[in-house]
XYZ file of C-alpha atoms in Angstrom:
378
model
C 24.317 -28.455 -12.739
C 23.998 -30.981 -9.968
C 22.363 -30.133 -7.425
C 21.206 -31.421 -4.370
C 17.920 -30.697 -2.245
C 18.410 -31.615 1.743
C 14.294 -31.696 2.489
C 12.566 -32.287 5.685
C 11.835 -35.209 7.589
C 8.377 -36.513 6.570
C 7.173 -37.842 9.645
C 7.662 -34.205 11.404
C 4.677 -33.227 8.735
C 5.962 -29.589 8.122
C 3.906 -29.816 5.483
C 4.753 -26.450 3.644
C 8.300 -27.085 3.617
C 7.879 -30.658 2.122
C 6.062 -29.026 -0.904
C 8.891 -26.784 -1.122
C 11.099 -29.222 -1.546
C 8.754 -31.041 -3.992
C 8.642 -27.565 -6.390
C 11.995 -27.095 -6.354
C 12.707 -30.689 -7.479
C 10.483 -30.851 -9.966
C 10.965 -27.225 -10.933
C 14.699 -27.353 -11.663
C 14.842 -30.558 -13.148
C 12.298 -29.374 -15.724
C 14.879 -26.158 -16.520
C 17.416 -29.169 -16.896
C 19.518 -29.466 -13.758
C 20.001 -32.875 -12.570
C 18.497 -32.919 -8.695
C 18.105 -35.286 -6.057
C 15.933 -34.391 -3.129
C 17.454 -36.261 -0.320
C 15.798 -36.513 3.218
C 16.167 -38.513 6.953
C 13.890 -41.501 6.413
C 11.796 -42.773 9.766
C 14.178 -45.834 10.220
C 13.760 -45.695 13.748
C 10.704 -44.284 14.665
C 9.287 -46.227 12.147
C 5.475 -45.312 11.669
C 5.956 -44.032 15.407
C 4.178 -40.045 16.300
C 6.993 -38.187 16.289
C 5.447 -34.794 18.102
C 5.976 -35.994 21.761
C 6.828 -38.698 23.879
C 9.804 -41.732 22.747
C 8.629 -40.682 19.149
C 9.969 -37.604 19.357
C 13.617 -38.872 20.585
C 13.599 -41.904 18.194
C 13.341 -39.203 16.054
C 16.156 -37.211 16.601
C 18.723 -40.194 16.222
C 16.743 -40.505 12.738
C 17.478 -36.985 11.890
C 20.911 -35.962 13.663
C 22.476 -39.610 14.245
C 21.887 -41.633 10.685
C 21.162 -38.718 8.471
C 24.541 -36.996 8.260
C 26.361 -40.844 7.311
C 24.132 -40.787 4.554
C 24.625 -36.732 3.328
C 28.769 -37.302 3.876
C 27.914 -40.000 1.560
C 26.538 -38.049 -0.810
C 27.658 -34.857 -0.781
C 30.510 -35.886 -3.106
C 28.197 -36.409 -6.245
C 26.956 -32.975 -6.393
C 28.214 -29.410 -7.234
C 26.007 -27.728 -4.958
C 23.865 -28.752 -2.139
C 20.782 -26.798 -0.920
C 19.318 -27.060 2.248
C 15.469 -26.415 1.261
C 14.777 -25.179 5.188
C 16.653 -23.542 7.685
C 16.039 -25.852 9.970
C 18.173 -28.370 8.203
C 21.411 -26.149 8.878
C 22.146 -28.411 11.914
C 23.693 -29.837 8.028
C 25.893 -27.408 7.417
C 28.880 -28.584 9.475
C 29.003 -31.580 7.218
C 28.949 -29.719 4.297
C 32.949 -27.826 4.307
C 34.645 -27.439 0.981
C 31.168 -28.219 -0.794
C 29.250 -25.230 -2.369
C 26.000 -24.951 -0.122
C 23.385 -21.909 -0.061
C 20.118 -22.630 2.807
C 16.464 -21.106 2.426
C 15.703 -19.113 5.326
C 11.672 -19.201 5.630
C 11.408 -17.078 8.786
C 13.597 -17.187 12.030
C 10.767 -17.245 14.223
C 11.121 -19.668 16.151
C 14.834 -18.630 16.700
C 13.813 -15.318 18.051
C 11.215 -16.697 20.466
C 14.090 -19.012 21.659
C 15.958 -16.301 22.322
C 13.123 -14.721 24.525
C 11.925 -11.849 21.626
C 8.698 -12.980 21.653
C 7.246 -13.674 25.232
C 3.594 -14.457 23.802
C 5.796 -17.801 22.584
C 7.792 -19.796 25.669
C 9.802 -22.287 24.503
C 11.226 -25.261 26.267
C 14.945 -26.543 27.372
C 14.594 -29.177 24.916
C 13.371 -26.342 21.904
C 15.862 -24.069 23.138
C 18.657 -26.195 22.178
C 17.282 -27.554 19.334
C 16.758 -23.618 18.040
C 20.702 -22.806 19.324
C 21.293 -25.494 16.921
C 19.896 -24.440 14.284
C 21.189 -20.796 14.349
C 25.119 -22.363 14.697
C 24.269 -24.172 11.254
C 22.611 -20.977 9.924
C 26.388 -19.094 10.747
C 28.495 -21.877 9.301
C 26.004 -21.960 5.790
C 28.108 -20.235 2.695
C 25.345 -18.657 1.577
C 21.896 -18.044 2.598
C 18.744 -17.327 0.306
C 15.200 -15.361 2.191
C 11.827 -15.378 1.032
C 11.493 -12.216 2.135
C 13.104 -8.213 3.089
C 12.167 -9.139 6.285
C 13.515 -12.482 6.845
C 16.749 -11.393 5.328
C 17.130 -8.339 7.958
C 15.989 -10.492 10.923
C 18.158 -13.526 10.221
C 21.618 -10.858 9.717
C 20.475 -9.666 12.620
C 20.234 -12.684 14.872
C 23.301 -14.477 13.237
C 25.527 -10.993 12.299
C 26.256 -12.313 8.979
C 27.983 -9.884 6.494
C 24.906 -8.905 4.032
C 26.827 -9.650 1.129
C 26.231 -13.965 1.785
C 22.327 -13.764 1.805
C 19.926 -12.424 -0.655
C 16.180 -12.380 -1.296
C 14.097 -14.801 -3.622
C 10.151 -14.339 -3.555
C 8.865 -17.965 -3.221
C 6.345 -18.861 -5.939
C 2.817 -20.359 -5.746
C 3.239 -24.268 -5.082
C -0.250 -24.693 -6.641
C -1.464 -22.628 -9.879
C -4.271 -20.741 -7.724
C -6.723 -19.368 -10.185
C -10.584 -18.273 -10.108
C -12.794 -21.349 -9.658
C -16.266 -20.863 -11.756
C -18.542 -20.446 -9.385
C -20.953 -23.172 -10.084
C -17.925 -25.716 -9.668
C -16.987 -23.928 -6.606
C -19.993 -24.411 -4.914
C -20.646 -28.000 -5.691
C -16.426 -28.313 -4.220
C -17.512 -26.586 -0.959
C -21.037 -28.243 -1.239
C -19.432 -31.265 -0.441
C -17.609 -30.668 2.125
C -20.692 -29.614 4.364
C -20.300 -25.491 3.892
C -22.787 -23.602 2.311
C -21.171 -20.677 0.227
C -24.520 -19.165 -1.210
C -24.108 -16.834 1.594
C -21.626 -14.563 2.169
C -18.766 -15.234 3.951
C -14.884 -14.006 4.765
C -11.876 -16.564 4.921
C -8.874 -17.345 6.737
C -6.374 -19.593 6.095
C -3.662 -20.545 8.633
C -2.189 -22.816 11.555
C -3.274 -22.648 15.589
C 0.151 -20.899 16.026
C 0.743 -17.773 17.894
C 1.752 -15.409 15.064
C -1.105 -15.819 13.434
C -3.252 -13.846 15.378
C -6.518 -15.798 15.186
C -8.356 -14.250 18.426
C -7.393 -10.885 16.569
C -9.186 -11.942 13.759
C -12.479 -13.137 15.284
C -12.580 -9.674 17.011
C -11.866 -7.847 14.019
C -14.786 -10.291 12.606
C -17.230 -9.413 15.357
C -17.089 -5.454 14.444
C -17.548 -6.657 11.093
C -20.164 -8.566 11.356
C -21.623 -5.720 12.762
C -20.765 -2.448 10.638
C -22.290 -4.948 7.809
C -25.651 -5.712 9.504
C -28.330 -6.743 8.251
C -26.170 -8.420 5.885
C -25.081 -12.020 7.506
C -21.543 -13.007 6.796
C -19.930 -15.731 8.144
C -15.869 -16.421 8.680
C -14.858 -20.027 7.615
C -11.355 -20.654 9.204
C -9.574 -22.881 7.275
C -6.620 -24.374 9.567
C -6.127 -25.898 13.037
C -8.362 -26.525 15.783
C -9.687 -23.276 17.481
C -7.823 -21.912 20.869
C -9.736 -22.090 24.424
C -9.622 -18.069 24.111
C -11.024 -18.354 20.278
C -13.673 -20.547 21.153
C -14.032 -18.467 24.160
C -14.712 -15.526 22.553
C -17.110 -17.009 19.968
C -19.279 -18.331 22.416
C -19.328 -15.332 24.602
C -19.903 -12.755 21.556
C -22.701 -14.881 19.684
C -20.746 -15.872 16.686
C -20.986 -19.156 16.885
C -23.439 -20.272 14.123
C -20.924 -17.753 12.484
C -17.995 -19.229 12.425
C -16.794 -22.419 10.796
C -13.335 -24.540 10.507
C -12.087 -26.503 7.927
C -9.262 -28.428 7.464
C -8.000 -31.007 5.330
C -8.993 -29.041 2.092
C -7.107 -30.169 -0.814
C -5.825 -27.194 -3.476
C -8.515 -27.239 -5.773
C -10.777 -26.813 -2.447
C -8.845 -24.055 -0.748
C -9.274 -22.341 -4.819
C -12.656 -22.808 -4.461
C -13.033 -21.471 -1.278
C -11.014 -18.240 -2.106
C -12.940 -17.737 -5.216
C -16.076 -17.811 -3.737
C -14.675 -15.505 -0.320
C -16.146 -12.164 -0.303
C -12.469 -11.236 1.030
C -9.358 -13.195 2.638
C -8.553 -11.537 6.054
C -4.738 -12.243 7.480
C -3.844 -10.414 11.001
C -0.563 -12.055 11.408
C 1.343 -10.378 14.099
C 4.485 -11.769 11.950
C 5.550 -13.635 8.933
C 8.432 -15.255 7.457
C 6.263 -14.649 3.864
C 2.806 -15.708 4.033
C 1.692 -17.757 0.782
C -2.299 -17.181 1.460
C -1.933 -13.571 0.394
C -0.436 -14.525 -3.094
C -2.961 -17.416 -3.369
C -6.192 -15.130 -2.519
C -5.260 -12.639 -4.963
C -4.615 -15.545 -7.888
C -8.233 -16.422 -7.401
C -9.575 -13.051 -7.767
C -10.253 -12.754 -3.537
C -9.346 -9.254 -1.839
C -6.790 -9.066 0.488
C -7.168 -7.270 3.809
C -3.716 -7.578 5.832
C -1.610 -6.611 8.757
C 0.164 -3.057 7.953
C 4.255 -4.276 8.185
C 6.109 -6.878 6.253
C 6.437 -9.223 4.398
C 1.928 -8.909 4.132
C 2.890 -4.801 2.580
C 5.630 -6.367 0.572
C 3.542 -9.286 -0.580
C 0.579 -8.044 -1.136
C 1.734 -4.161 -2.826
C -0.661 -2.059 -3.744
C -3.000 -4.603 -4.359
C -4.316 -5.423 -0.542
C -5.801 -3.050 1.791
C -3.940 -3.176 5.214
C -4.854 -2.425 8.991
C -3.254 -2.768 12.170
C -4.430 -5.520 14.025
C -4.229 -3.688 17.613
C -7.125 -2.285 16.725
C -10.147 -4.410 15.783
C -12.607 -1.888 15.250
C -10.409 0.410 13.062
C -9.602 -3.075 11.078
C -13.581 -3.765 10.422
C -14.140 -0.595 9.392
C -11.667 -0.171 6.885
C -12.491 -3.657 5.517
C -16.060 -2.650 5.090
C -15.422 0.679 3.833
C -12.679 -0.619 1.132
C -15.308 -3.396 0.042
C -17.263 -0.528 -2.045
C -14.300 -1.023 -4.521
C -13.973 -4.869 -4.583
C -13.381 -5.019 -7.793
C -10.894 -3.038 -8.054
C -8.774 -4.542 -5.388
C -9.446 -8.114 -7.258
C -8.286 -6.219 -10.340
C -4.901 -4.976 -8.924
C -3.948 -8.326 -6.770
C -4.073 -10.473 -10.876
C -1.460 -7.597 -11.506
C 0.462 -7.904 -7.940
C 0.855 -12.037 -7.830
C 2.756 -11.639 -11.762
C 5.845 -10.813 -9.589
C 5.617 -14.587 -7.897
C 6.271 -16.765 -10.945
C 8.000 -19.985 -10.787
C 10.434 -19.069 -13.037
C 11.562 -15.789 -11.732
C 12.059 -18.479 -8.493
C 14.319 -20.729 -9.722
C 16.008 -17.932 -11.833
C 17.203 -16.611 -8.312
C 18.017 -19.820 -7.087
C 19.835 -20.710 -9.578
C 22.011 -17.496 -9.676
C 22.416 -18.216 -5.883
C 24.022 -21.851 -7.058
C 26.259 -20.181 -9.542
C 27.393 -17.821 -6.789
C 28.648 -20.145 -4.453
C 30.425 -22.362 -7.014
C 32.023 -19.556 -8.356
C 33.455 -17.973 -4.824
C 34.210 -21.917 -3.971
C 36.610 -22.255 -7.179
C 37.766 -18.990 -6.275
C 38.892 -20.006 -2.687
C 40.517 -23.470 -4.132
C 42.452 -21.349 -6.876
């Protein structure tokens, strides 16, 4: 089959959806499709920021001025094109009479744009931009989720029939496995973080969802309940918020906690295979690849109660609701009697989040579309 791949524009530096695109390139040409990944190239911003300012405008003309000359352009090589991110279903009205499916990741920022989440404000400019993008997601043939939760949220907010989306569990973009620990240390070692003492992780972006002033609060009960023991948190992710650091400083914690960032794969293996557990609050989640990653290195998994975490992680994490710090801690340090255990049953749980099984559903998704397309010409 020909297929292909609409990815995301570099300079933007969504960097989880340009690995996507990466994995499913590589992933279905080696099952033997013949795939190009095509994506809006900086030709007017140039090596310009594109985050704020005359960057951010220059580009825009990039993405929705000279980008859809060169898809038209295109489009007429392939059997089916695949837009690798929501986002990129401003596409879809150049795409009639071609077999198209879209990955929805999360419609997040789609519902705070529509005022559903008022711990998010968005501006004019976003607004439009995320109006945009849920026109595109209506006008895609068929749309593929990452997730049960994703799927009922995006038929929800764009009152699609069911029947043209399904669900495909993303894979791991990295083959996260246990580190030895000697190797591990020297990895950590040299990025300045001692990991002969004990220590929980977190892995995530400064965004709102993830529910990182949750977590140091659920940290600082811990910290507590586990006394004298001294654990540490090492945040691996963006730079701390004014009411994180706030909180830090006001509770003691700071020769407590530490951020990373930067860490390349084998690092962030390292550090979950060293973590004495991975702790993820998220309020929400379009799927949330650090559970599946902490439980291929052998780390527990402690997680917010409601999906996608309970539908990631099965019966293989131990979950909490994050309204309640205290509760959280305790049930972490209660649940850590039987760590092994809970490493034992997340090797089981992350089987379901192959590669293949991936682009098996993808591809059935492709086969779909061409089919119902031949159908409507016919």
């Amino acid at each position: 089959m020909r297929i292909l791949l609409i990815g995301n524009y570099a300079p933007d530096k969504q960097e989880s959806m340009l690995r996507f695109g990466d994995l499913m390139q590589r992933e279905l040409a080696a099952s033997g499709h013949d795939v190009m990944l095509m994506q809006p190239q900086p030709e007017i911003a140039g090596s310009r920021p594109v985050s704020g300012g005359l960057g951010k405008w220059l580009g825009y003309i990039d993405k929705f001025v000279l980008f859809p000359f060169a898809l038209k352009r295109a489009i007429k090589d392939f059997d089916v094109v695949h837009l690798c991110d929501h986002s990129n279903s401003i596409y879809a009205k150049y795409l009639a009479g071609v077999p198209n499916i879209a990955t929805c990741h999360d419609v997040l920022a789609i519902k705070s744009a529509l005022g559903e989440v008022p711990e998010n404000l968005v501006s004019k400019t976003g607004r439009k931009l995320q109006e945009m993008i849920l026109n595109g997601l209506r006008k895609v043939q068929y749309i593929v989720c990452v997730s049960t939760i994703s799927r009922e949220d995006m038929l929800r907010i764009t009152g699609r029939p069911a029947e043209t989306s399904t669900v495909v569990y993303n894979s791991l973009g990295f083959p996260y496995a246990p580190t030895p620990r000697a190797e591990a240390l020297q990895r950590l070692d040299s990025l300045g973080y001692d990991a002969r003492r004990p220590f929980f992780l977190h892995v995530g972006a400064a965004t709102w969802y993830k529910n990182r002033i949750g977590l140091v609060k659920i940290f600082d009960h811990l910290q507590k309940l586990l006394a004298p023991i001294e654990i540490r948190l090492l945040l691996v992710g963006g730079a701390l918020e004014p009411e994180m650091e706030s909180f830090i400083q006001e509770a003691g914690l700071s020769s407590r906690v530490t951020r990373l960032t930067g860490l390349s794969n084998l690092d962030l293996q390292a550090a979950y295979s060293l973590a004495e557990a991975f702790i993820f609050p998220s309020i929400q989640e379009g799927f949330g690849w650090p559970v599946i990653e902490a439980q291929s290195c052998g780390c527990p998994v402690f997680a917010t109660g409601r999906k996608p975490m309970t539908e990631l992680g099965g019966d293989a994490a131990i979950y909490f609701d994050p309204a309640d710090p205290a509760e959280a801690a305790a049930i972490i340090a209660r649940a850590l009697t039987d760590r092994a255990a809970i490493c034992r049953r997340g090797f089981i749980n992350v089987q379901r989040f192959t590669i293949g099984n991936m682009i098996d559903g993808y591809v059935r998704a492709y086969r779909h579309v061409v089919a119902a397309s031949k159908y409507n010409r016919s």
